[in-house]
Amino acid sequence: MSKTAPLTLSKLLGNFFALFVLFVISFIYYNVVHTFHDRYREPKIFLFLFIFHYLLFMLLWCFFRAMLTDPGVVPPLWGFYMGDSEQKRRRYCLMCHVFKPERSHHCSACNRCVLNMDHHCPWINNCVGFYNRKFFILLLVYVLISTTLITITLFPTVYASVKQIIEKRDIYAYKEAALFSAYLLNCLLNGVMFMFLKFHIKLIFTNITTIENMDKQNLPNLIVYNKGYKRNWIQVFGRNPWLWPFPMTGRSGKPVGDGVIWNDEVVQNFDEEIPANENEARRSSRLTGSGVAASRERLASPVRQGNSLEGTRKEFESTLDSSSRVKADSHHVGLLVSP
């Protein structure tokens, strides 16, 4: 059974990366506000500062949600759902002592297995996985929008400041130098975020992760996860479009699925019409997930009663056998009824 992972050196160093991110945000924020603080009564400046502070709030909200949200832990007993012993051997994690579901990987920095792991991001000091991938993407979006707004709005002011420094040859113009440095840093972030966000949007539209994208030989096998642009997007951002811009989930805004089972039975609701409201979404989820929930209940019941894992395994196998017999009987009945 997986336990709380001890802190690693990479995890400790990640705290300094996160603090550095906050320092950069504070440095740019100070120079932007200090530039316009005496002109905030002007309508255009007031509108700019209002939008800027709103974007900053959303950016920080996404940053802390991505950093503090658990990306997904592997259920300790889920391995009984796996197939043959060879598959179990290949997917067993010697570090966490759990069977890894498909698309899950062990992170050496976090010292744990992560569901649908995309990558470990040192800037948020956390892994990007099944449950916080949406927050990470939104963080990139708001950083890109914020830096674009600053780049466009501050350009005339920065240009005038640089021109003044050159004409006066004043190397002690600290205010102008700080503004110019913040502007260059902002432009650098803007370019990096554009390329980074473009890359991750492409991954979402094809329903693959950064780790999976690096394995070029296995890419053709990952097409089974691709359900189309719309369904792939909903799988990460949830069914409720009103919650897409916000780093929150709710009942209809959480990722589709559980991050453990990726077969067609679990995602078959993707092949149907997307539910129009939350009640239909819950009803569809109950119908499509009833078989999996029943199997899990049978699996967990003897464990709660204190039986051995061997007894759990036998009961689960008997459940599968009875399920197969029901399918066979249904098939024969269908043949008899057919004209």
mmCIF file of C-alpha atoms in Angstrom:
data_model
loop_
_atom_site.group_PDB
_atom_site.id
_atom_site.type_symbol
_atom_site.label_atom_id
_atom_site.label_comp_id
_atom_site.label_asym_id
_atom_site.label_seq_id
_atom_site.Cartn_x
_atom_site.Cartn_y
_atom_site.Cartn_z
ATOM 1 C CA MET A 1 0.000 0.000 0.000
ATOM 2 C CA SER A 2 1.322 3.436 -0.915
ATOM 3 C CA LYS A 3 2.416 5.704 1.916
ATOM 4 C CA THR A 4 3.102 9.398 2.237
ATOM 5 C CA ALA A 5 6.206 10.045 0.178
ATOM 6 C CA PRO A 6 9.181 11.575 2.017
ATOM 7 C CA LEU A 7 10.595 14.855 0.811
ATOM 8 C CA THR A 8 13.332 14.609 -1.792
ATOM 9 C CA LEU A 9 16.080 17.082 -2.664
ATOM 10 C CA SER A 10 14.279 18.008 -5.891
ATOM 11 C CA LYS A 11 11.100 18.701 -3.937
ATOM 12 C CA LEU A 12 12.948 20.928 -1.478
ATOM 13 C CA LEU A 13 14.666 22.844 -4.284
ATOM 14 C CA GLY A 14 11.275 23.236 -5.919
ATOM 15 C CA ASN A 15 10.267 25.538 -3.066
ATOM 16 C CA PHE A 16 12.934 28.000 -4.194
ATOM 17 C CA PHE A 17 11.665 27.803 -7.789
ATOM 18 C CA ALA A 18 8.153 28.616 -6.599
ATOM 19 C CA LEU A 19 9.460 31.535 -4.530
ATOM 20 C CA PHE A 20 11.401 32.784 -7.544
ATOM 21 C CA VAL A 21 8.190 32.753 -9.601
ATOM 22 C CA LEU A 22 6.475 34.862 -6.951
ATOM 23 C CA PHE A 23 9.458 37.232 -6.920
ATOM 24 C CA VAL A 24 9.279 37.709 -10.701
ATOM 25 C CA ILE A 25 5.548 38.378 -10.496
ATOM 26 C CA SER A 26 6.106 40.913 -7.702
ATOM 27 C CA PHE A 27 8.932 42.631 -9.593
ATOM 28 C CA ILE A 28 6.858 43.092 -12.743
ATOM 29 C CA TYR A 29 3.793 44.091 -10.732
ATOM 30 C CA TYR A 30 5.660 46.788 -8.811
ATOM 31 C CA ASN A 31 7.085 48.390 -11.933
ATOM 32 C CA VAL A 32 3.738 48.347 -13.742
ATOM 33 C CA VAL A 33 1.793 49.876 -10.856
ATOM 34 C CA HIS A 34 4.549 52.358 -10.008
ATOM 35 C CA THR A 35 4.532 53.582 -13.601
ATOM 36 C CA PHE A 36 0.824 54.442 -13.592
ATOM 37 C CA HIS A 37 0.091 55.072 -9.905
ATOM 38 C CA ASP A 38 -0.157 58.862 -10.357
ATOM 39 C CA ARG A 39 -2.408 58.575 -13.423
ATOM 40 C CA TYR A 40 -4.971 56.075 -12.197
ATOM 41 C CA ARG A 41 -7.793 58.656 -12.456
ATOM 42 C CA GLU A 42 -7.506 58.692 -16.233
ATOM 43 C CA PRO A 43 -10.226 56.435 -17.732
ATOM 44 C CA LYS A 44 -7.856 54.430 -19.931
ATOM 45 C CA ILE A 45 -5.304 53.929 -17.162
ATOM 46 C CA PHE A 46 -8.029 52.982 -14.689
ATOM 47 C CA LEU A 47 -9.412 50.404 -17.127
ATOM 48 C CA PHE A 48 -5.943 48.995 -17.721
ATOM 49 C CA LEU A 49 -5.200 48.703 -14.000
ATOM 50 C CA PHE A 50 -8.571 47.057 -13.366
ATOM 51 C CA ILE A 51 -8.020 44.420 -16.066
ATOM 52 C CA PHE A 52 -4.410 43.973 -14.974
ATOM 53 C CA HIS A 53 -5.349 43.282 -11.349
ATOM 54 C CA TYR A 54 -8.115 40.891 -12.395
ATOM 55 C CA LEU A 55 -5.680 38.912 -14.548
ATOM 56 C CA LEU A 56 -3.138 38.946 -11.733
ATOM 57 C CA PHE A 57 -5.722 37.558 -9.330
ATOM 58 C CA MET A 58 -6.654 34.771 -11.761
ATOM 59 C CA LEU A 59 -2.976 34.029 -12.401
ATOM 60 C CA LEU A 60 -2.180 33.640 -8.702
ATOM 61 C CA TRP A 61 -5.335 31.600 -8.143
ATOM 62 C CA CYS A 62 -4.331 29.177 -10.892
ATOM 63 C CA PHE A 63 -0.746 29.096 -9.643
ATOM 64 C CA PHE A 64 -1.667 28.027 -6.116
ATOM 65 C CA ARG A 65 -4.339 25.584 -7.293
ATOM 66 C CA ALA A 66 -1.845 23.895 -9.624
ATOM 67 C CA MET A 67 0.785 23.831 -6.875
ATOM 68 C CA LEU A 68 -1.405 22.621 -3.990
ATOM 69 C CA THR A 69 -3.785 20.221 -5.769
ATOM 70 C CA ASP A 70 -2.916 16.533 -5.608
ATOM 71 C CA PRO A 71 -2.386 15.446 -9.249
ATOM 72 C CA GLY A 72 -3.738 11.972 -8.490
ATOM 73 C CA VAL A 73 -2.722 9.072 -6.264
ATOM 74 C CA VAL A 74 -2.877 5.436 -7.354
ATOM 75 C CA PRO A 75 -5.505 3.433 -5.392
ATOM 76 C CA PRO A 76 -3.574 0.690 -3.541
ATOM 77 C CA LEU A 77 -5.922 -2.219 -4.398
ATOM 78 C CA TRP A 78 -6.838 -1.314 -7.934
ATOM 79 C CA GLY A 79 -4.232 -3.755 -9.384
ATOM 80 C CA PHE A 80 -6.691 -6.652 -9.230
ATOM 81 C CA TYR A 81 -8.377 -5.131 -12.282
ATOM 82 C CA MET A 82 -5.293 -5.782 -14.383
ATOM 83 C CA GLY A 83 -4.959 -8.697 -16.761
ATOM 84 C CA ASP A 84 -2.290 -11.377 -16.890
ATOM 85 C CA SER A 85 0.644 -11.663 -14.510
ATOM 86 C CA GLU A 86 3.090 -10.457 -17.180
ATOM 87 C CA GLN A 87 1.239 -7.172 -17.486
ATOM 88 C CA LYS A 88 1.241 -6.802 -13.708
ATOM 89 C CA ARG A 89 4.975 -7.472 -13.565
ATOM 90 C CA ARG A 90 5.700 -4.791 -16.145
ATOM 91 C CA ARG A 91 3.456 -2.222 -14.445
ATOM 92 C CA TYR A 92 4.479 -2.824 -10.828
ATOM 93 C CA CYS A 93 6.273 0.093 -9.139
ATOM 94 C CA LEU A 94 9.095 -1.106 -6.900
ATOM 95 C CA MET A 95 9.273 2.297 -5.198
ATOM 96 C CA CYS A 96 5.608 2.748 -4.277
ATOM 97 C CA HIS A 97 4.736 -0.975 -4.134
ATOM 98 C CA VAL A 98 1.573 -0.529 -6.192
ATOM 99 C CA PHE A 99 0.440 -1.618 -9.638
ATOM 100 C CA LYS A 100 0.607 1.395 -11.941
ATOM 101 C CA PRO A 101 -2.479 2.036 -14.090
ATOM 102 C CA GLU A 102 -1.938 2.784 -17.741
ATOM 103 C CA ARG A 103 -0.706 6.339 -18.390
ATOM 104 C CA SER A 104 0.607 6.557 -14.807
ATOM 105 C CA HIS A 105 4.287 7.085 -14.034
ATOM 106 C CA HIS A 106 6.578 7.310 -11.032
ATOM 107 C CA CYS A 107 7.956 10.790 -10.332
ATOM 108 C CA SER A 108 11.435 10.750 -8.827
ATOM 109 C CA ALA A 109 11.041 14.322 -7.549
ATOM 110 C CA CYS A 110 7.751 13.703 -5.729
ATOM 111 C CA ASN A 111 8.775 10.087 -4.969
ATOM 112 C CA ARG A 112 5.339 8.726 -5.858
ATOM 113 C CA CYS A 113 3.259 7.433 -8.761
ATOM 114 C CA VAL A 114 0.997 9.992 -10.434
ATOM 115 C CA LEU A 115 -2.197 9.302 -12.374
ATOM 116 C CA ASN A 116 -2.024 10.366 -16.035
ATOM 117 C CA MET A 117 1.269 12.132 -15.332
ATOM 118 C CA ASP A 118 2.110 14.877 -17.812
ATOM 119 C CA HIS A 119 5.401 16.081 -16.316
ATOM 120 C CA HIS A 120 6.935 17.386 -13.101
ATOM 121 C CA CYS A 121 6.989 21.181 -13.131
ATOM 122 C CA PRO A 122 9.619 22.702 -10.811
ATOM 123 C CA TRP A 123 8.020 26.159 -11.128
ATOM 124 C CA ILE A 124 4.921 25.003 -9.249
ATOM 125 C CA ASN A 125 6.885 22.383 -7.278
ATOM 126 C CA ASN A 126 4.349 19.734 -8.183
ATOM 127 C CA CYS A 127 3.537 17.150 -10.809
ATOM 128 C CA VAL A 128 1.012 17.952 -13.502
ATOM 129 C CA GLY A 129 -1.387 15.032 -13.561
ATOM 130 C CA PHE A 130 -4.999 14.002 -13.905
ATOM 131 C CA TYR A 131 -6.535 16.312 -11.299
ATOM 132 C CA ASN A 132 -4.509 19.525 -11.737
ATOM 133 C CA ARG A 133 -3.764 19.584 -15.466
ATOM 134 C CA LYS A 134 -6.604 22.043 -16.052
ATOM 135 C CA PHE A 135 -5.179 24.432 -13.446
ATOM 136 C CA PHE A 136 -1.739 24.270 -15.051
ATOM 137 C CA ILE A 137 -3.119 25.061 -18.514
ATOM 138 C CA LEU A 138 -5.133 27.981 -17.123
ATOM 139 C CA LEU A 139 -1.973 29.271 -15.442
ATOM 140 C CA LEU A 140 -0.244 29.370 -18.821
ATOM 141 C CA VAL A 141 -3.262 31.098 -20.374
ATOM 142 C CA TYR A 142 -3.412 33.883 -17.800
ATOM 143 C CA VAL A 143 0.343 34.410 -17.827
ATOM 144 C CA LEU A 144 0.227 34.782 -21.613
ATOM 145 C CA ILE A 145 -2.720 37.215 -21.537
ATOM 146 C CA SER A 146 -1.175 39.279 -18.724
ATOM 147 C CA THR A 147 2.245 39.564 -20.327
ATOM 148 C CA THR A 148 0.691 40.429 -23.693
ATOM 149 C CA LEU A 149 -1.334 43.226 -22.090
ATOM 150 C CA ILE A 150 1.757 44.597 -20.342
ATOM 151 C CA THR A 151 3.871 44.358 -23.497
ATOM 152 C CA ILE A 152 1.399 46.408 -25.530
ATOM 153 C CA THR A 153 0.476 48.963 -22.860
ATOM 154 C CA LEU A 154 3.940 49.716 -21.501
ATOM 155 C CA PHE A 155 5.749 49.945 -24.818
ATOM 156 C CA PRO A 156 5.374 53.759 -25.259
ATOM 157 C CA THR A 157 6.472 54.420 -21.674
ATOM 158 C CA VAL A 158 9.461 52.082 -21.872
ATOM 159 C CA TYR A 159 10.493 53.503 -25.239
ATOM 160 C CA ALA A 160 10.436 57.036 -23.834
ATOM 161 C CA SER A 161 12.440 55.973 -20.775
ATOM 162 C CA VAL A 162 15.136 54.260 -22.850
ATOM 163 C CA LYS A 163 15.336 57.254 -25.159
ATOM 164 C CA GLN A 164 15.774 59.540 -22.171
ATOM 165 C CA ILE A 165 18.568 57.384 -20.752
ATOM 166 C CA ILE A 166 20.414 57.393 -24.074
ATOM 167 C CA GLU A 167 20.070 61.136 -24.593
ATOM 168 C CA LYS A 168 21.084 62.117 -21.070
ATOM 169 C CA ARG A 169 23.606 59.281 -20.702
ATOM 170 C CA ASP A 170 22.465 58.865 -17.145
ATOM 171 C CA ILE A 171 23.676 55.477 -15.944
ATOM 172 C CA TYR A 172 22.135 56.109 -12.509
ATOM 173 C CA ALA A 173 18.557 56.266 -13.745
ATOM 174 C CA TYR A 174 17.467 53.430 -11.479
ATOM 175 C CA LYS A 175 13.763 53.906 -12.039
ATOM 176 C CA GLU A 176 14.066 53.734 -15.817
ATOM 177 C CA ALA A 177 16.522 50.831 -15.628
ATOM 178 C CA ALA A 178 14.200 48.832 -13.373
ATOM 179 C CA LEU A 179 11.256 49.480 -15.679
ATOM 180 C CA PHE A 180 13.263 48.434 -18.719
ATOM 181 C CA SER A 181 14.451 45.246 -16.970
ATOM 182 C CA ALA A 182 10.913 44.346 -15.945
ATOM 183 C CA TYR A 183 9.693 44.980 -19.484
ATOM 184 C CA LEU A 184 12.373 42.727 -21.001
ATOM 185 C CA LEU A 185 11.568 39.997 -18.489
ATOM 186 C CA ASN A 186 7.892 40.360 -19.316
ATOM 187 C CA CYS A 187 8.570 40.047 -23.058
ATOM 188 C CA LEU A 188 10.692 36.952 -22.456
ATOM 189 C CA LEU A 189 7.900 35.354 -20.440
ATOM 190 C CA ASN A 190 5.413 36.237 -23.144
ATOM 191 C CA GLY A 191 7.400 34.450 -25.838
ATOM 192 C CA VAL A 192 8.073 31.379 -23.711
ATOM 193 C CA MET A 193 4.438 31.100 -22.575
ATOM 194 C CA PHE A 194 3.180 31.359 -26.153
ATOM 195 C CA MET A 195 5.289 28.417 -27.311
ATOM 196 C CA PHE A 196 4.608 26.421 -24.146
ATOM 197 C CA LEU A 197 0.843 26.957 -24.274
ATOM 198 C CA LYS A 198 0.705 26.119 -27.972
ATOM 199 C CA PHE A 199 2.495 22.835 -27.254
ATOM 200 C CA HIS A 200 0.183 21.855 -24.391
ATOM 201 C CA ILE A 201 -3.011 22.773 -26.249
ATOM 202 C CA LYS A 202 -1.886 20.453 -29.032
ATOM 203 C CA LEU A 203 -1.346 17.675 -26.482
ATOM 204 C CA ILE A 204 -4.831 18.162 -25.030
ATOM 205 C CA PHE A 205 -6.470 18.088 -28.465
ATOM 206 C CA THR A 206 -4.800 14.733 -29.171
ATOM 207 C CA ASN A 207 -5.293 13.451 -25.592
ATOM 208 C CA ILE A 208 -1.667 12.624 -24.870
ATOM 209 C CA THR A 209 0.762 13.829 -22.221
ATOM 210 C CA THR A 210 4.248 15.303 -22.408
ATOM 211 C CA ILE A 211 5.794 12.006 -21.276
ATOM 212 C CA GLU A 212 3.818 10.063 -23.871
ATOM 213 C CA ASN A 213 4.785 12.573 -26.550
ATOM 214 C CA MET A 214 8.473 11.959 -25.809
ATOM 215 C CA ASP A 215 8.070 8.243 -26.550
ATOM 216 C CA LYS A 216 7.910 8.572 -30.336
ATOM 217 C CA GLN A 217 7.890 4.821 -30.964
ATOM 218 C CA ASN A 218 4.766 4.324 -28.867
ATOM 219 C CA LEU A 219 2.828 7.307 -30.257
ATOM 220 C CA PRO A 220 0.845 5.236 -32.815
ATOM 221 C CA ASN A 221 -0.501 3.094 -29.958
ATOM 222 C CA LEU A 222 -1.873 6.154 -28.148
ATOM 223 C CA ILE A 223 -4.447 6.926 -30.826
ATOM 224 C CA VAL A 224 -6.953 4.830 -28.846
ATOM 225 C CA TYR A 225 -7.180 7.684 -26.313
ATOM 226 C CA ASN A 226 -7.998 10.279 -28.974
ATOM 227 C CA LYS A 227 -11.756 10.891 -28.912
ATOM 228 C CA GLY A 228 -11.745 14.073 -30.996
ATOM 229 C CA TYR A 229 -10.963 17.705 -30.160
ATOM 230 C CA LYS A 230 -14.159 18.413 -28.216
ATOM 231 C CA ARG A 231 -14.213 15.231 -26.157
ATOM 232 C CA ASN A 232 -10.486 15.439 -25.431
ATOM 233 C CA TRP A 233 -10.934 18.991 -24.164
ATOM 234 C CA ILE A 234 -13.903 17.990 -21.995
ATOM 235 C CA GLN A 235 -11.892 15.109 -20.555
ATOM 236 C CA VAL A 236 -9.456 17.640 -19.034
ATOM 237 C CA PHE A 237 -11.665 20.702 -18.406
ATOM 238 C CA GLY A 238 -14.968 19.034 -17.532
ATOM 239 C CA ARG A 239 -18.436 19.196 -19.058
ATOM 240 C CA ASN A 240 -19.455 22.642 -17.818
ATOM 241 C CA PRO A 241 -18.163 25.392 -20.174
ATOM 242 C CA TRP A 242 -18.909 28.068 -17.556
ATOM 243 C CA LEU A 243 -16.204 26.590 -15.331
ATOM 244 C CA TRP A 244 -13.543 26.312 -18.019
ATOM 245 C CA PRO A 245 -11.976 29.776 -17.386
ATOM 246 C CA PHE A 246 -11.766 29.243 -13.619
ATOM 247 C CA PRO A 247 -9.429 27.019 -11.571
ATOM 248 C CA MET A 248 -12.314 25.199 -9.944
ATOM 249 C CA THR A 249 -14.098 21.953 -10.651
ATOM 250 C CA GLY A 250 -17.472 21.499 -8.984
ATOM 251 C CA ARG A 251 -19.609 18.504 -9.847
ATOM 252 C CA SER A 252 -19.640 19.131 -13.593
ATOM 253 C CA GLY A 253 -16.235 20.790 -13.947
ATOM 254 C CA LYS A 254 -13.974 17.980 -12.830
ATOM 255 C CA PRO A 255 -12.030 15.833 -15.329
ATOM 256 C CA VAL A 256 -14.019 13.031 -16.926
ATOM 257 C CA GLY A 257 -13.151 9.602 -15.548
ATOM 258 C CA ASP A 258 -11.018 8.583 -12.592
ATOM 259 C CA GLY A 259 -7.533 8.577 -14.130
ATOM 260 C CA VAL A 260 -7.204 4.841 -13.478
ATOM 261 C CA ILE A 261 -9.314 3.032 -16.059
ATOM 262 C CA TRP A 262 -9.146 4.238 -19.663
ATOM 263 C CA ASN A 263 -10.989 1.478 -21.519
ATOM 264 C CA ASP A 264 -13.997 2.043 -23.764
ATOM 265 C CA GLU A 265 -16.544 1.032 -21.110
ATOM 266 C CA VAL A 266 -15.582 3.939 -18.892
ATOM 267 C CA VAL A 267 -15.406 6.546 -21.657
ATOM 268 C CA GLN A 268 -18.290 5.251 -23.731
ATOM 269 C CA ASN A 269 -20.347 8.296 -22.694
ATOM 270 C CA PHE A 270 -17.964 10.258 -24.952
ATOM 271 C CA ASP A 271 -19.461 8.435 -27.913
ATOM 272 C CA GLU A 272 -22.928 9.622 -26.931
ATOM 273 C CA GLU A 273 -24.313 13.137 -26.902
ATOM 274 C CA ILE A 274 -22.773 15.339 -24.221
ATOM 275 C CA PRO A 275 -25.350 15.777 -21.394
ATOM 276 C CA ALA A 276 -27.098 19.132 -21.586
ATOM 277 C CA ASN A 277 -27.185 19.738 -17.846
ATOM 278 C CA GLU A 278 -25.710 18.523 -14.596
ATOM 279 C CA ASN A 279 -28.568 16.119 -13.772
ATOM 280 C CA GLU A 280 -28.186 14.352 -17.106
ATOM 281 C CA ALA A 281 -24.433 14.218 -16.581
ATOM 282 C CA ARG A 282 -24.858 12.495 -13.220
ATOM 283 C CA ARG A 283 -27.453 10.093 -14.639
ATOM 284 C CA SER A 284 -25.165 9.218 -17.573
ATOM 285 C CA SER A 285 -22.252 8.740 -15.202
ATOM 286 C CA ARG A 286 -24.282 6.334 -13.060
ATOM 287 C CA LEU A 287 -25.311 4.267 -16.065
ATOM 288 C CA THR A 288 -21.871 4.002 -17.644
ATOM 289 C CA GLY A 289 -19.999 3.484 -14.375
ATOM 290 C CA SER A 290 -22.371 1.080 -12.640
ATOM 291 C CA GLY A 291 -20.471 -2.028 -13.754
ATOM 292 C CA VAL A 292 -17.131 -0.696 -12.582
ATOM 293 C CA ALA A 293 -18.617 0.549 -9.302
ATOM 294 C CA ALA A 294 -20.203 -2.838 -8.615
ATOM 295 C CA SER A 295 -16.915 -4.644 -9.198
ATOM 296 C CA ARG A 296 -15.082 -2.230 -6.932
ATOM 297 C CA GLU A 297 -17.690 -2.706 -4.208
ATOM 298 C CA ARG A 298 -17.262 -6.470 -4.371
ATOM 299 C CA LEU A 299 -13.508 -6.018 -4.303
ATOM 300 C CA ALA A 300 -13.481 -3.664 -1.314
ATOM 301 C CA SER A 301 -16.119 -5.454 0.785
ATOM 302 C CA PRO A 302 -14.032 -8.429 2.019
ATOM 303 C CA VAL A 303 -11.099 -6.140 2.642
ATOM 304 C CA ARG A 304 -13.192 -4.064 5.008
ATOM 305 C CA GLN A 305 -14.238 -7.222 6.782
ATOM 306 C CA GLY A 306 -10.616 -8.169 7.393
ATOM 307 C CA ASN A 307 -10.283 -11.037 4.899
ATOM 308 C CA SER A 308 -6.996 -11.828 3.242
ATOM 309 C CA LEU A 309 -5.932 -10.481 -0.160
ATOM 310 C CA GLU A 310 -6.086 -14.031 -1.487
ATOM 311 C CA GLY A 311 -9.775 -14.187 -0.686
ATOM 312 C CA THR A 312 -10.248 -10.823 -2.370
ATOM 313 C CA ARG A 313 -8.555 -12.031 -5.508
ATOM 314 C CA LYS A 314 -10.677 -15.192 -5.679
ATOM 315 C CA GLU A 315 -13.890 -13.245 -5.212
ATOM 316 C CA PHE A 316 -12.928 -10.777 -7.895
ATOM 317 C CA GLU A 317 -12.129 -13.627 -10.303
ATOM 318 C CA SER A 318 -15.474 -15.260 -9.533
ATOM 319 C CA THR A 319 -17.144 -11.920 -10.284
ATOM 320 C CA LEU A 320 -15.460 -11.812 -13.657
ATOM 321 C CA ASP A 321 -16.480 -15.435 -14.369
ATOM 322 C CA SER A 322 -20.101 -14.784 -13.492
ATOM 323 C CA SER A 323 -20.042 -11.626 -15.620
ATOM 324 C CA SER A 324 -18.736 -13.658 -18.553
ATOM 325 C CA ARG A 325 -21.482 -16.255 -18.089
ATOM 326 C CA VAL A 326 -24.136 -13.543 -18.070
ATOM 327 C CA LYS A 327 -22.759 -12.125 -21.317
ATOM 328 C CA ALA A 328 -22.736 -15.601 -22.884
ATOM 329 C CA ASP A 329 -26.332 -16.301 -21.796
ATOM 330 C CA SER A 330 -27.422 -12.940 -23.181
ATOM 331 C CA HIS A 331 -25.739 -13.781 -26.459
ATOM 332 C CA HIS A 332 -27.601 -17.119 -26.723
ATOM 333 C CA VAL A 333 -30.920 -15.471 -25.907
ATOM 334 C CA GLY A 334 -30.283 -12.924 -28.628
ATOM 335 C CA LEU A 335 -29.681 -15.710 -31.132
ATOM 336 C CA LEU A 336 -32.933 -17.428 -30.185
ATOM 337 C CA VAL A 337 -34.990 -14.253 -30.427
ATOM 338 C CA SER A 338 -33.445 -13.089 -33.706
ATOM 339 C CA PRO A 339 -35.601 -13.857 -36.805
#
